[in-house]
PDB file of C-alpha atoms in Angstrom:
ATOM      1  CA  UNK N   1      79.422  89.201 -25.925  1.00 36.00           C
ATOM      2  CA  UNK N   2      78.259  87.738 -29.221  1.00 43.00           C
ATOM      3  CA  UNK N   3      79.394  84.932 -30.646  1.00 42.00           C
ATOM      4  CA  UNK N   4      82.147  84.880 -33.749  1.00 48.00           C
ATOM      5  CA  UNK N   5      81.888  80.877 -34.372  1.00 43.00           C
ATOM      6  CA  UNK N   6      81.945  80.437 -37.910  1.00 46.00           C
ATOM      7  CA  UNK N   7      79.389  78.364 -38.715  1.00 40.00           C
ATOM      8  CA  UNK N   8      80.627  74.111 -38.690  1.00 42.00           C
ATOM      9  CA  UNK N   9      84.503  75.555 -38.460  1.00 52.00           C
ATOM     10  CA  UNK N  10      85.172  76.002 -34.540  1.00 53.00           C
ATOM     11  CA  UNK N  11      86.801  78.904 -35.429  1.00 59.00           C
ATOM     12  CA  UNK N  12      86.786  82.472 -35.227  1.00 74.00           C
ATOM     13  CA  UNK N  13      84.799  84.019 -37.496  1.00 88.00           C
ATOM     14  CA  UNK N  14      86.535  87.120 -39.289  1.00 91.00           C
ATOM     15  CA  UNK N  15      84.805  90.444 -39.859  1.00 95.00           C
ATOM     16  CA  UNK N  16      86.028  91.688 -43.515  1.00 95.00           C
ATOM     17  CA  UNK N  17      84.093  95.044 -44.545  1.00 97.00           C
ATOM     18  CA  UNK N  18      84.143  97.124 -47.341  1.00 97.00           C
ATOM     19  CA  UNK N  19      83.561 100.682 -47.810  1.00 97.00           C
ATOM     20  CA  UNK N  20      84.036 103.362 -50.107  1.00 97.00           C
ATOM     21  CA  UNK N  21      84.772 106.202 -47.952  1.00 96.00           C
ATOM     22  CA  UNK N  22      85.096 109.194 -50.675  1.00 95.00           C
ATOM     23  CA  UNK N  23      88.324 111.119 -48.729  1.00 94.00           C
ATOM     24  CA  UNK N  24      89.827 110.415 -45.241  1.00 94.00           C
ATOM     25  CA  UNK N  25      91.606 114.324 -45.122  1.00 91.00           C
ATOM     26  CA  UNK N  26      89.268 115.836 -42.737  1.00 93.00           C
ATOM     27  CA  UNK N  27      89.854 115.211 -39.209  1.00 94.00           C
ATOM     28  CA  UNK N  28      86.179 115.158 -38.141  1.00 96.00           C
ATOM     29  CA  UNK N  29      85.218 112.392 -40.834  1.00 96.00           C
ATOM     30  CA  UNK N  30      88.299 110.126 -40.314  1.00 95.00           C
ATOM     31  CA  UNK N  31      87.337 109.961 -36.678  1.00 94.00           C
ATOM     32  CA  UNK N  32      83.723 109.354 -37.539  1.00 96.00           C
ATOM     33  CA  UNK N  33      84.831 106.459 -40.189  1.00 96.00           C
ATOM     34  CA  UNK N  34      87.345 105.119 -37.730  1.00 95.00           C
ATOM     35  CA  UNK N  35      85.077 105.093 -35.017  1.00 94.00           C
ATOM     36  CA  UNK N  36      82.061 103.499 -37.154  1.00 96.00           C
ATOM     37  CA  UNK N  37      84.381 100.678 -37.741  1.00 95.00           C
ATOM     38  CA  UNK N  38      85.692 100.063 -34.363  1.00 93.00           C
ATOM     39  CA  UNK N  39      81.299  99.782 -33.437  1.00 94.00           C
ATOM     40  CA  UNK N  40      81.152  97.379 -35.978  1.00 95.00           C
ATOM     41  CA  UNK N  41      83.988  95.193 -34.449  1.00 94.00           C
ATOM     42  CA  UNK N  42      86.265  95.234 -38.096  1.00 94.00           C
ATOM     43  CA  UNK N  43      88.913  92.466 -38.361  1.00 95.00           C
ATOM     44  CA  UNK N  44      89.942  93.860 -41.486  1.00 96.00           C
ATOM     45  CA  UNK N  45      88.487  97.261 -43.371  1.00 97.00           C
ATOM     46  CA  UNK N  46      89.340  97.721 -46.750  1.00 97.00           C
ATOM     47  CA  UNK N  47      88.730 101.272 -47.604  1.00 97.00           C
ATOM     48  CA  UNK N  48      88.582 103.257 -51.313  1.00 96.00           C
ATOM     49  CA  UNK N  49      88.910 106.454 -52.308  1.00 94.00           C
ATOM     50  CA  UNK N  50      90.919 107.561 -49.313  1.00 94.00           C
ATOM     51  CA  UNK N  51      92.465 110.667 -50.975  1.00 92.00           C
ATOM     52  CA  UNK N  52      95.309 110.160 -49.266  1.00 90.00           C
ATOM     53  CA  UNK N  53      98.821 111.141 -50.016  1.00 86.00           C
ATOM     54  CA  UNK N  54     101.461 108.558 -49.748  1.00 84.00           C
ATOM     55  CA  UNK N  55     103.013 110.975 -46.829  1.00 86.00           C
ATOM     56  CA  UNK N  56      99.807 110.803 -44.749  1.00 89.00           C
ATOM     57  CA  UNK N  57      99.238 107.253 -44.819  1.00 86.00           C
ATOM     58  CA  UNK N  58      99.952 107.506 -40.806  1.00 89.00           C
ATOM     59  CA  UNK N  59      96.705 108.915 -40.198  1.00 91.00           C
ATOM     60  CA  UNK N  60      95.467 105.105 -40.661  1.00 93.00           C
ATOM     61  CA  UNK N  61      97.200 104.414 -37.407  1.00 91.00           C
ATOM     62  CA  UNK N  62      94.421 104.314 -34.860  1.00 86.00           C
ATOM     63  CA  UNK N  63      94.378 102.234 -31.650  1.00 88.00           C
ATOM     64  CA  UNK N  64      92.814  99.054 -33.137  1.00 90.00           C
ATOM     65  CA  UNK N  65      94.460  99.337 -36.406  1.00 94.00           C
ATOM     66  CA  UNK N  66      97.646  96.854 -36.718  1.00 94.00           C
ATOM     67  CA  UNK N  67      98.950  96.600 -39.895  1.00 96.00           C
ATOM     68  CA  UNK N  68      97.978  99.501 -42.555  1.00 96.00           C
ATOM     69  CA  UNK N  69      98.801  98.694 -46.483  1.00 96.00           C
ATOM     70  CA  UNK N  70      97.873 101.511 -48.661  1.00 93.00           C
ATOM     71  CA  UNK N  71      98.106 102.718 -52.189  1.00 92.00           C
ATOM     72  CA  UNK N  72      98.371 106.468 -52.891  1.00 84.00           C
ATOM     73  CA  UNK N  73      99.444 109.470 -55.202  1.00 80.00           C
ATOM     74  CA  UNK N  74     101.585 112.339 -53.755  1.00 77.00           C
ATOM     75  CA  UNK N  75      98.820 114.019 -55.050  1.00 75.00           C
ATOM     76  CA  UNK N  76      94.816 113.996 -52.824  1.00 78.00           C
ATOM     77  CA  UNK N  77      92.860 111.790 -55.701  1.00 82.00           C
ATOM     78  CA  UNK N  78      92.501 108.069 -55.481  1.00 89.00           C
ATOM     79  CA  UNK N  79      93.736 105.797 -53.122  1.00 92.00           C
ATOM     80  CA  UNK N  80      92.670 102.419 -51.272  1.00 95.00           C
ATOM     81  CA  UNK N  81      93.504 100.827 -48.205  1.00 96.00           C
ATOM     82  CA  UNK N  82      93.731  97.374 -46.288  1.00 97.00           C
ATOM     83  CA  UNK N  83      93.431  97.473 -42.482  1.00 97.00           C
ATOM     84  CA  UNK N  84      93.837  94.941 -40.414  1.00 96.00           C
ATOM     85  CA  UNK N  85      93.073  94.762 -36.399  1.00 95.00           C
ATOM     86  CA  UNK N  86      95.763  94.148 -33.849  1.00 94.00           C
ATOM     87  CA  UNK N  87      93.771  91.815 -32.386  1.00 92.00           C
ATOM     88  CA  UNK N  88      94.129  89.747 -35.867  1.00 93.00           C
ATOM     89  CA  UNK N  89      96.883  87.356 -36.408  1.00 94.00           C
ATOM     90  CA  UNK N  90      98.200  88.268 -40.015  1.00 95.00           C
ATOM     91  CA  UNK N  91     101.878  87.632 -41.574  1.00 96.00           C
ATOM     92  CA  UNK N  92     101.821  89.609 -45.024  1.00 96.00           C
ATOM     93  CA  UNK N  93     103.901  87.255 -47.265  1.00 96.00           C
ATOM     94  CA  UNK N  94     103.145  89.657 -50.484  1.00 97.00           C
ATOM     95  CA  UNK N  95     101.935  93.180 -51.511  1.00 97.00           C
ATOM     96  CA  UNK N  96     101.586  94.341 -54.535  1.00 96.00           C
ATOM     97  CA  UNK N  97     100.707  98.673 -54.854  1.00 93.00           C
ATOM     98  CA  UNK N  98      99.477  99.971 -57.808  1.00 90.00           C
ATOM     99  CA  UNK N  99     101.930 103.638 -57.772  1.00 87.00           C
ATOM    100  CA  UNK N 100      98.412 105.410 -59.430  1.00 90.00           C
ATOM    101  CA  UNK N 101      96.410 104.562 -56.090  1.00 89.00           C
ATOM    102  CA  UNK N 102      93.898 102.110 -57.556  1.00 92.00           C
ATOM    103  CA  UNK N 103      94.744  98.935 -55.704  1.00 94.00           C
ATOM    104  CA  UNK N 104      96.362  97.028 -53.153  1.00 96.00           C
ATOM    105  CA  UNK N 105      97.011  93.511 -52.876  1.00 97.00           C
ATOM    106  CA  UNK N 106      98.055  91.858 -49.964  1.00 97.00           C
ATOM    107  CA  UNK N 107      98.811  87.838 -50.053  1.00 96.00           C
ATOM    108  CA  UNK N 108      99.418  86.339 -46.256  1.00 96.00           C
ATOM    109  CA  UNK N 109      98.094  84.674 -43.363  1.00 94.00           C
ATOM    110  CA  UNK N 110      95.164  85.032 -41.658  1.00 90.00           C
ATOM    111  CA  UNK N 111      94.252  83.599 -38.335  1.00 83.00           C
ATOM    112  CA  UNK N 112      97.275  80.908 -39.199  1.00 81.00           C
ATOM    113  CA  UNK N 113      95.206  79.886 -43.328  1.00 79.00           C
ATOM    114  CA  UNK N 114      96.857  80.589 -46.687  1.00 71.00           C
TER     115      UNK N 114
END
């Protein structure tokens, strides 16, 4: 198994990744995103351009997914998303949803830091 030191902390190093995924509504490419990020060993994904509704939001809920935040229209345009692994320890203290889908902002702990 690899090695997640960050470098001179003695801690954990946490995987952040970015992608813009250009619509999450088809069940073949949401399984092939979600699976891509579980290879890549994602602490926490933040995705754009989800095109989710606010409704379907639940389709974020995959096995190594622990906390989901998301921003979304009732409409399928827009949309962003923060994921964060179960196997991350993360206390939200703050989120902030833009109601148009353009951002998220989440303000916690992670891994026990401000």
């Amino acid at each position: 198994m690899a090695n997640r030191q960050g470098v001179g902390t003695g801690r954990s190093a946490t995987r952040l990744i970015t992608w813009n995924v250009r619509g999450l509504n088809g069940p073949v490419k949401r399984s092939r995103v979600f699976s891509h990020l579980k290879g890549l060993k994602a602490d926490v994904a933040m995705l754009q351009e989800t095109h989710l509704r606010v409704a379907d939001q639940v389709r974020l809920r995959r096995g190594w997914v622990g906390q989901v935040f998301h921003s979304g229209l009732d409409i399928k345009n827009r949309g962003v998303a923060i994921l964060v692994g179960k196997r991350v320890s993360f206390v939200a203290a703050e989120v902030v949803a833009d109601k148009e889908g353009r951002y998220v902002m989440v303000r916690g702990r992670l891994q026990g830091e401000k």
